[in-house]
mmCIF file with all atom_site columns, C-alpha atoms in Angstrom:
data_model
loop_
_atom_site.group_PDB
_atom_site.id
_atom_site.type_symbol
_atom_site.label_atom_id
_atom_site.label_alt_id
_atom_site.label_comp_id
_atom_site.label_asym_id
_atom_site.label_entity_id
_atom_site.label_seq_id
_atom_site.pdbx_PDB_ins_code
_atom_site.Cartn_x
_atom_site.Cartn_y
_atom_site.Cartn_z
_atom_site.occupancy
_atom_site.B_iso_or_equiv
_atom_site.pdbx_formal_charge
_atom_site.auth_seq_id
_atom_site.auth_comp_id
_atom_site.auth_asym_id
_atom_site.auth_atom_id
_atom_site.pdbx_PDB_model_num
ATOM 1   C CA . MET A 1 1   ? 0.000   0.000  0.000   1.00 85.00 ? 1   MET A CA 1
ATOM 2   C CA . ILE A 1 2   ? 1.182   3.513  -0.827  1.00 86.00 ? 2   ILE A CA 1
ATOM 3   C CA . ILE A 1 3   ? 0.233   6.342  1.507   1.00 87.00 ? 3   ILE A CA 1
ATOM 4   C CA . LEU A 1 4   ? 0.469   9.956  0.334   1.00 84.00 ? 4   LEU A CA 1
ATOM 5   C CA . LEU A 1 5   ? 1.428   12.502 2.992   1.00 85.00 ? 5   LEU A CA 1
ATOM 6   C CA . THR A 1 6   ? 1.186   16.274 2.778   1.00 83.00 ? 6   THR A CA 1
ATOM 7   C CA . MET A 1 7   ? 3.220   18.441 5.087   1.00 82.00 ? 7   MET A CA 1
ATOM 8   C CA . PRO A 1 8   ? 3.541   22.222 4.956   1.00 79.00 ? 8   PRO A CA 1
ATOM 9   C CA . LEU A 1 9   ? 6.692   22.176 2.833   1.00 80.00 ? 9   LEU A CA 1
ATOM 10  C CA . GLY A 1 10  ? 6.520   18.823 1.062   1.00 81.00 ? 10  GLY A CA 1
ATOM 11  C CA . ILE A 1 11  ? 4.602   15.887 -0.318  1.00 84.00 ? 11  ILE A CA 1
ATOM 12  C CA . TYR A 1 12  ? 5.774   12.342 0.335   1.00 87.00 ? 12  TYR A CA 1
ATOM 13  C CA . SER A 1 13  ? 4.760   8.808  -0.514  1.00 85.00 ? 13  SER A CA 1
ATOM 14  C CA . PHE A 1 14  ? 5.285   5.960  1.923   1.00 92.00 ? 14  PHE A CA 1
ATOM 15  C CA . ASP A 1 15  ? 5.380   2.350  0.747   1.00 91.00 ? 15  ASP A CA 1
ATOM 16  C CA . THR A 1 16  ? 4.083   0.401  3.742   1.00 92.00 ? 16  THR A CA 1
ATOM 17  C CA . GLN A 1 17  ? 5.401   -2.944 2.472   1.00 94.00 ? 17  GLN A CA 1
ATOM 18  C CA . ALA A 1 18  ? 8.928   -1.763 1.680   1.00 95.00 ? 18  ALA A CA 1
ATOM 19  C CA . GLY A 1 19  ? 9.011   0.739  4.556   1.00 95.00 ? 19  GLY A CA 1
ATOM 20  C CA . LYS A 1 20  ? 10.286  3.382  2.137   1.00 94.00 ? 20  LYS A CA 1
ATOM 21  C CA . LEU A 1 21  ? 9.548   7.112  2.294   1.00 93.00 ? 21  LEU A CA 1
ATOM 22  C CA . THR A 1 22  ? 9.971   9.050  -0.962  1.00 91.00 ? 22  THR A CA 1
ATOM 23  C CA . ARG A 1 23  ? 9.898   12.824 -1.301  1.00 86.00 ? 23  ARG A CA 1
ATOM 24  C CA . LEU A 1 24  ? 7.710   13.781 -4.280  1.00 82.00 ? 24  LEU A CA 1
ATOM 25  C CA . THR A 1 25  ? 8.135   17.541 -4.045  1.00 77.00 ? 25  THR A CA 1
ATOM 26  C CA . LEU A 1 26  ? 9.605   19.994 -1.587  1.00 70.00 ? 26  LEU A CA 1
ATOM 27  C CA . GLY A 1 27  ? 9.100   23.662 -0.801  1.00 68.00 ? 27  GLY A CA 1
ATOM 28  C CA . LYS A 1 28  ? 7.079   24.764 -3.824  1.00 63.00 ? 28  LYS A CA 1
ATOM 29  C CA . TYR A 1 29  ? 4.087   25.908 -1.730  1.00 66.00 ? 29  TYR A CA 1
ATOM 30  C CA . GLU A 1 30  ? 2.742   25.365 1.734   1.00 83.00 ? 30  GLU A CA 1
ATOM 31  C CA . TYR A 1 31  ? 0.658   22.271 1.135   1.00 83.00 ? 31  TYR A CA 1
ATOM 32  C CA . GLY A 1 32  ? -2.429  21.333 3.095   1.00 84.00 ? 32  GLY A CA 1
ATOM 33  C CA . GLY A 1 33  ? -5.201  18.971 2.138   1.00 89.00 ? 33  GLY A CA 1
ATOM 34  C CA . LEU A 1 34  ? -5.178  16.030 -0.234  1.00 92.00 ? 34  LEU A CA 1
ATOM 35  C CA . SER A 1 35  ? -8.212  14.190 -1.595  1.00 93.00 ? 35  SER A CA 1
ATOM 36  C CA . TRP A 1 36  ? -9.245  12.313 -4.728  1.00 93.00 ? 36  TRP A CA 1
ATOM 37  C CA . ASP A 1 37  ? -12.089 10.938 -6.769  1.00 94.00 ? 37  ASP A CA 1
ATOM 38  C CA . THR A 1 38  ? -12.171 8.709  -9.846  1.00 93.00 ? 38  THR A CA 1
ATOM 39  C CA . ASN A 1 39  ? -11.022 11.593 -12.093 1.00 91.00 ? 39  ASN A CA 1
ATOM 40  C CA . SER A 1 40  ? -8.394  13.570 -10.173 1.00 92.00 ? 40  SER A CA 1
ATOM 41  C CA . VAL A 1 41  ? -6.204  14.036 -7.150  1.00 91.00 ? 41  VAL A CA 1
ATOM 42  C CA . TYR A 1 42  ? -6.849  17.388 -5.437  1.00 93.00 ? 42  TYR A CA 1
ATOM 43  C CA . LEU A 1 43  ? -4.237  19.283 -3.457  1.00 92.00 ? 43  LEU A CA 1
ATOM 44  C CA . SER A 1 44  ? -4.532  22.575 -1.578  1.00 92.00 ? 44  SER A CA 1
ATOM 45  C CA . HIS A 1 45  ? -1.743  25.149 -1.598  1.00 90.00 ? 45  HIS A CA 1
ATOM 46  C CA . SER A 1 46  ? -1.687  28.229 0.644   1.00 90.00 ? 46  SER A CA 1
ATOM 47  C CA . ASN A 1 47  ? 0.884   30.054 -1.564  1.00 89.00 ? 47  ASN A CA 1
ATOM 48  C CA . ILE A 1 48  ? 2.016   31.987 1.491   1.00 87.00 ? 48  ILE A CA 1
ATOM 49  C CA . ASP A 1 49  ? 4.169   31.499 4.575   1.00 84.00 ? 49  ASP A CA 1
ATOM 50  C CA . ASN A 1 50  ? 1.364   30.695 7.022   1.00 82.00 ? 50  ASN A CA 1
ATOM 51  C CA . ALA A 1 51  ? 3.570   31.635 9.987   1.00 82.00 ? 51  ALA A CA 1
ATOM 52  C CA . SER A 1 52  ? 3.711   35.215 8.676   1.00 86.00 ? 52  SER A CA 1
ATOM 53  C CA . LEU A 1 53  ? 0.007   35.756 9.409   1.00 87.00 ? 53  LEU A CA 1
ATOM 54  C CA . GLN A 1 54  ? -0.136  37.739 12.641  1.00 89.00 ? 54  GLN A CA 1
ATOM 55  C CA . ASN A 1 55  ? -3.448  39.599 12.739  1.00 90.00 ? 55  ASN A CA 1
ATOM 56  C CA . GLU A 1 56  ? -6.901  39.869 11.186  1.00 93.00 ? 56  GLU A CA 1
ATOM 57  C CA . LYS A 1 57  ? -5.713  42.068 8.321   1.00 93.00 ? 57  LYS A CA 1
ATOM 58  C CA . ASP A 1 58  ? -3.020  39.506 7.407   1.00 92.00 ? 58  ASP A CA 1
ATOM 59  C CA . TYR A 1 59  ? -5.570  36.667 7.334   1.00 90.00 ? 59  TYR A CA 1
ATOM 60  C CA . ARG A 1 60  ? -8.113  38.622 5.295   1.00 93.00 ? 60  ARG A CA 1
ATOM 61  C CA . ASN A 1 61  ? -5.389  39.624 2.785   1.00 93.00 ? 61  ASN A CA 1
ATOM 62  C CA . ALA A 1 62  ? -3.982  36.088 2.535   1.00 92.00 ? 62  ALA A CA 1
ATOM 63  C CA . THR A 1 63  ? -6.585  34.893 0.043   1.00 93.00 ? 63  THR A CA 1
ATOM 64  C CA . VAL A 1 64  ? -3.958  33.627 -2.403  1.00 93.00 ? 64  VAL A CA 1
ATOM 65  C CA . GLY A 1 65  ? -4.547  29.926 -1.685  1.00 93.00 ? 65  GLY A CA 1
ATOM 66  C CA . ILE A 1 66  ? -5.705  27.546 -4.397  1.00 94.00 ? 66  ILE A CA 1
ATOM 67  C CA . VAL A 1 67  ? -6.827  23.963 -4.860  1.00 95.00 ? 67  VAL A CA 1
ATOM 68  C CA . CYS A 1 68  ? -5.552  22.168 -7.950  1.00 92.00 ? 68  CYS A CA 1
ATOM 69  C CA . ALA A 1 69  ? -6.884  19.066 -9.663  1.00 93.00 ? 69  ALA A CA 1
ATOM 70  C CA . TYR A 1 70  ? -4.232  16.736 -11.060 1.00 90.00 ? 70  TYR A CA 1
ATOM 71  C CA . SER A 1 71  ? -5.360  14.161 -13.598 1.00 89.00 ? 71  SER A CA 1
ATOM 72  C CA . PRO A 1 72  ? -3.619  12.281 -16.400 1.00 88.00 ? 72  PRO A CA 1
ATOM 73  C CA . GLY A 1 73  ? -2.298  14.890 -18.819 1.00 87.00 ? 73  GLY A CA 1
ATOM 74  C CA . ALA A 1 74  ? -3.907  17.899 -17.125 1.00 88.00 ? 74  ALA A CA 1
ATOM 75  C CA . THR A 1 75  ? -3.658  20.193 -14.133 1.00 89.00 ? 75  THR A CA 1
ATOM 76  C CA . SER A 1 76  ? -6.312  22.772 -13.355 1.00 93.00 ? 76  SER A CA 1
ATOM 77  C CA . VAL A 1 77  ? -7.178  25.183 -10.559 1.00 94.00 ? 77  VAL A CA 1
ATOM 78  C CA . VAL A 1 78  ? -10.612 24.308 -9.148  1.00 96.00 ? 78  VAL A CA 1
ATOM 79  C CA . ALA A 1 79  ? -10.718 26.907 -6.348  1.00 96.00 ? 79  ALA A CA 1
ATOM 80  C CA . ARG A 1 80  ? -9.037  30.271 -5.735  1.00 95.00 ? 80  ARG A CA 1
ATOM 81  C CA . GLY A 1 81  ? -9.130  33.007 -3.119  1.00 95.00 ? 81  GLY A CA 1
ATOM 82  C CA . ILE A 1 82  ? -8.612  30.752 -0.119  1.00 94.00 ? 82  ILE A CA 1
ATOM 83  C CA . SER A 1 83  ? -6.912  31.882 3.086   1.00 93.00 ? 83  SER A CA 1
ATOM 84  C CA . GLN A 1 84  ? -4.910  29.075 4.688   1.00 89.00 ? 84  GLN A CA 1
ATOM 85  C CA . PRO A 1 85  ? -6.551  26.059 3.061   1.00 90.00 ? 85  PRO A CA 1
ATOM 86  C CA . HIS A 1 86  ? -6.167  23.026 5.260   1.00 89.00 ? 86  HIS A CA 1
ATOM 87  C CA . GLN A 1 87  ? -7.995  19.761 4.678   1.00 92.00 ? 87  GLN A CA 1
ATOM 88  C CA . ILE A 1 88  ? -10.154 19.050 1.652   1.00 96.00 ? 88  ILE A CA 1
ATOM 89  C CA . LEU A 1 89  ? -12.586 16.266 0.825   1.00 96.00 ? 89  LEU A CA 1
ATOM 90  C CA . ALA A 1 90  ? -13.957 15.085 -2.508  1.00 96.00 ? 90  ALA A CA 1
ATOM 91  C CA . ASP A 1 91  ? -17.213 13.717 -1.118  1.00 96.00 ? 91  ASP A CA 1
ATOM 92  C CA . SER A 1 92  ? -19.790 11.211 -2.358  1.00 95.00 ? 92  SER A CA 1
ATOM 93  C CA . HIS A 1 93  ? -22.027 14.052 -3.633  1.00 95.00 ? 93  HIS A CA 1
ATOM 94  C CA . LYS A 1 94  ? -19.425 15.109 -6.242  1.00 96.00 ? 94  LYS A CA 1
ATOM 95  C CA . ARG A 1 95  ? -18.420 18.166 -4.249  1.00 96.00 ? 95  ARG A CA 1
ATOM 96  C CA . LEU A 1 96  ? -15.036 19.318 -3.089  1.00 97.00 ? 96  LEU A CA 1
ATOM 97  C CA . LEU A 1 97  ? -15.170 20.615 0.495   1.00 97.00 ? 97  LEU A CA 1
ATOM 98  C CA . ILE A 1 98  ? -12.345 23.007 1.356   1.00 97.00 ? 98  ILE A CA 1
ATOM 99  C CA . SER A 1 99  ? -11.509 24.192 4.844   1.00 95.00 ? 99  SER A CA 1
ATOM 100 C CA . ASN A 1 100 ? -10.930 27.894 4.192   1.00 95.00 ? 100 ASN A CA 1
ATOM 101 C CA . THR A 1 101 ? -9.369  28.114 7.614   1.00 92.00 ? 101 THR A CA 1
ATOM 102 C CA . GLY A 1 102 ? -8.184  31.731 7.492   1.00 93.00 ? 102 GLY A CA 1
ATOM 103 C CA . LEU A 1 103 ? -11.707 32.967 6.725   1.00 95.00 ? 103 LEU A CA 1
ATOM 104 C CA . ASN A 1 104 ? -13.362 30.508 9.141   1.00 96.00 ? 104 ASN A CA 1
ATOM 105 C CA . ARG A 1 105 ? -15.594 28.927 6.515   1.00 96.00 ? 105 ARG A CA 1
ATOM 106 C CA . ILE A 1 106 ? -16.008 25.959 4.240   1.00 96.00 ? 106 ILE A CA 1
ATOM 107 C CA . ASP A 1 107 ? -15.814 26.528 0.507   1.00 97.00 ? 107 ASP A CA 1
ATOM 108 C CA . VAL A 1 108 ? -17.847 24.031 -1.503  1.00 97.00 ? 108 VAL A CA 1
ATOM 109 C CA . VAL A 1 109 ? -17.121 23.395 -5.188  1.00 97.00 ? 109 VAL A CA 1
ATOM 110 C CA . ASP A 1 110 ? -19.560 21.336 -7.242  1.00 96.00 ? 110 ASP A CA 1
ATOM 111 C CA . LEU A 1 111 ? -17.245 19.099 -9.277  1.00 96.00 ? 111 LEU A CA 1
ATOM 112 C CA . THR A 1 112 ? -19.852 18.550 -11.974 1.00 95.00 ? 112 THR A CA 1
ATOM 113 C CA . ASP A 1 113 ? -20.324 22.208 -12.968 1.00 95.00 ? 113 ASP A CA 1
ATOM 114 C CA . GLY A 1 114 ? -17.590 24.135 -11.100 1.00 95.00 ? 114 GLY A CA 1
ATOM 115 C CA . GLN A 1 115 ? -20.071 26.301 -9.178  1.00 96.00 ? 115 GLN A CA 1
ATOM 116 C CA . SER A 1 116 ? -18.865 27.304 -5.725  1.00 96.00 ? 116 SER A CA 1
ATOM 117 C CA . ARG A 1 117 ? -20.362 28.686 -2.556  1.00 95.00 ? 117 ARG A CA 1
ATOM 118 C CA . GLN A 1 118 ? -19.200 29.575 0.942   1.00 96.00 ? 118 GLN A CA 1
ATOM 119 C CA . VAL A 1 119 ? -20.644 28.057 4.095   1.00 95.00 ? 119 VAL A CA 1
ATOM 120 C CA . TYR A 1 120 ? -20.229 29.529 7.574   1.00 95.00 ? 120 TYR A CA 1
ATOM 121 C CA . LEU A 1 121 ? -21.002 27.344 10.594  1.00 95.00 ? 121 LEU A CA 1
ATOM 122 C CA . ASN A 1 122 ? -21.242 30.413 12.863  1.00 94.00 ? 122 ASN A CA 1
ATOM 123 C CA . ASN A 1 123 ? -20.919 34.207 12.727  1.00 95.00 ? 123 ASN A CA 1
ATOM 124 C CA . THR A 1 124 ? -17.108 34.380 12.957  1.00 95.00 ? 124 THR A CA 1
ATOM 125 C CA . THR A 1 125 ? -15.732 35.357 9.534   1.00 95.00 ? 125 THR A CA 1
ATOM 126 C CA . CYS A 1 126 ? -11.981 35.189 10.134  1.00 94.00 ? 126 CYS A CA 1
ATOM 127 C CA . ASP A 1 127 ? -9.593  32.964 12.081  1.00 93.00 ? 127 ASP A CA 1
ATOM 128 C CA . MET A 1 128 ? -8.380  36.099 13.874  1.00 93.00 ? 128 MET A CA 1
ATOM 129 C CA . ILE A 1 129 ? -10.535 38.985 15.007  1.00 93.00 ? 129 ILE A CA 1
ATOM 130 C CA . GLY A 1 130 ? -8.202  41.892 15.702  1.00 89.00 ? 130 GLY A CA 1
ATOM 131 C CA . GLU A 1 131 ? -5.256  40.250 17.450  1.00 86.00 ? 131 GLU A CA 1
ATOM 132 C CA . GLU A 1 132 ? -7.269  37.359 18.957  1.00 89.00 ? 132 GLU A CA 1
ATOM 133 C CA . LYS A 1 133 ? -7.468  33.866 17.480  1.00 91.00 ? 133 LYS A CA 1
ATOM 134 C CA . ALA A 1 134 ? -11.255 33.699 17.645  1.00 92.00 ? 134 ALA A CA 1
ATOM 135 C CA . GLY A 1 135 ? -12.000 31.393 14.706  1.00 93.00 ? 135 GLY A CA 1
ATOM 136 C CA . ASP A 1 136 ? -12.693 27.688 14.778  1.00 95.00 ? 136 ASP A CA 1
ATOM 137 C CA . HIS A 1 137 ? -9.630  26.813 12.649  1.00 92.00 ? 137 HIS A CA 1
ATOM 138 C CA . PHE A 1 138 ? -11.348 24.150 10.554  1.00 92.00 ? 138 PHE A CA 1
ATOM 139 C CA . ASN A 1 139 ? -8.937  21.381 9.746   1.00 88.00 ? 139 ASN A CA 1
ATOM 140 C CA . GLY A 1 140 ? -10.722 18.137 8.978   1.00 91.00 ? 140 GLY A CA 1
ATOM 141 C CA . PHE A 1 141 ? -13.608 16.449 7.202   1.00 95.00 ? 141 PHE A CA 1
ATOM 142 C CA . PHE A 1 142 ? -14.904 12.911 7.427   1.00 95.00 ? 142 PHE A CA 1
ATOM 143 C CA . GLU A 1 143 ? -17.888 11.445 5.620   1.00 95.00 ? 143 GLU A CA 1
ATOM 144 C CA . HIS A 1 144 ? -19.633 8.393  7.052   1.00 95.00 ? 144 HIS A CA 1
ATOM 145 C CA . ALA A 1 145 ? -23.011 6.991  6.018   1.00 91.00 ? 145 ALA A CA 1
ATOM 146 C CA . ASP A 1 146 ? -25.354 10.007 5.828   1.00 92.00 ? 146 ASP A CA 1
ATOM 147 C CA . SER A 1 147 ? -23.194 12.233 8.028   1.00 95.00 ? 147 SER A CA 1
ATOM 148 C CA . LEU A 1 148 ? -20.456 14.734 7.366   1.00 95.00 ? 148 LEU A CA 1
ATOM 149 C CA . PHE A 1 149 ? -18.162 15.478 10.288  1.00 96.00 ? 149 PHE A CA 1
ATOM 150 C CA . VAL A 1 150 ? -16.312 18.802 10.353  1.00 96.00 ? 150 VAL A CA 1
ATOM 151 C CA . VAL A 1 151 ? -13.433 19.090 12.821  1.00 95.00 ? 151 VAL A CA 1
ATOM 152 C CA . SER A 1 152 ? -11.816 22.226 14.199  1.00 94.00 ? 152 SER A CA 1
ATOM 153 C CA . HIS A 1 153 ? -9.053  22.531 16.755  1.00 91.00 ? 153 HIS A CA 1
ATOM 154 C CA . ASN A 1 154 ? -10.462 25.890 17.918  1.00 91.00 ? 154 ASN A CA 1
ATOM 155 C CA . ASN A 1 155 ? -7.189  27.804 18.447  1.00 88.00 ? 155 ASN A CA 1
ATOM 156 C CA . GLY A 1 156 ? -6.403  26.683 21.981  1.00 88.00 ? 156 GLY A CA 1
ATOM 157 C CA . ARG A 1 157 ? -9.996  26.205 23.092  1.00 91.00 ? 157 ARG A CA 1
ATOM 158 C CA . LYS A 1 158 ? -11.562 22.741 23.247  1.00 94.00 ? 158 LYS A CA 1
ATOM 159 C CA . SER A 1 159 ? -11.676 21.122 19.828  1.00 94.00 ? 159 SER A CA 1
ATOM 160 C CA . LYS A 1 160 ? -15.070 20.844 18.217  1.00 94.00 ? 160 LYS A CA 1
ATOM 161 C CA . VAL A 1 161 ? -16.736 18.346 15.879  1.00 96.00 ? 161 VAL A CA 1
ATOM 162 C CA . TRP A 1 162 ? -19.860 19.230 13.930  1.00 95.00 ? 162 TRP A CA 1
ATOM 163 C CA . GLN A 1 163 ? -22.019 16.335 12.728  1.00 96.00 ? 163 GLN A CA 1
ATOM 164 C CA . LEU A 1 164 ? -24.053 17.470 9.727   1.00 95.00 ? 164 LEU A CA 1
ATOM 165 C CA . ASP A 1 165 ? -26.306 15.740 7.248   1.00 94.00 ? 165 ASP A CA 1
ATOM 166 C CA . SER A 1 166 ? -24.070 14.850 4.293   1.00 90.00 ? 166 SER A CA 1
ATOM 167 C CA . THR A 1 167 ? -26.362 16.826 1.969   1.00 88.00 ? 167 THR A CA 1
ATOM 168 C CA . SER A 1 168 ? -26.063 19.993 4.102   1.00 86.00 ? 168 SER A CA 1
ATOM 169 C CA . PHE A 1 169 ? -24.174 22.046 1.549   1.00 81.00 ? 169 PHE A CA 1
ATOM 170 C CA . GLU A 1 170 ? -26.408 21.361 -1.465  1.00 73.00 ? 170 GLU A CA 1
#
């Protein structure tokens, strides 16, 4: 089995049978989420040094992140204008869910027609408000049966998991 790993400054593959780690790329972007469907592999890139974001203005101006689709013979950008993209999920409803962590929302791209929309799970519209880390810091998705779980580490507060109907964002 081959496992793909994304880390902020690199992408690696790990062959579990051979016990071998291979660097696929290093330092091109700050990488975040990785997901796939039958057509493409999707990878989020923040295109910024995430550690440089110090206040609300920085986060709101850091909307240079993208998500790319990689498929045989083609690469395309499927989402733009993301601040600190973290995890992504190509779900069973042919949508790509993107944790737009810097703006404290979930961006949803319909993979059949490319239409996108933004979903807020509360009234906080940035990971930082002024100098305070007030956002939820969304960083995970998991789909199981008819449920979609959204995970946030909550910036030092207790982590939170939302359990939503898997069709919530339609």
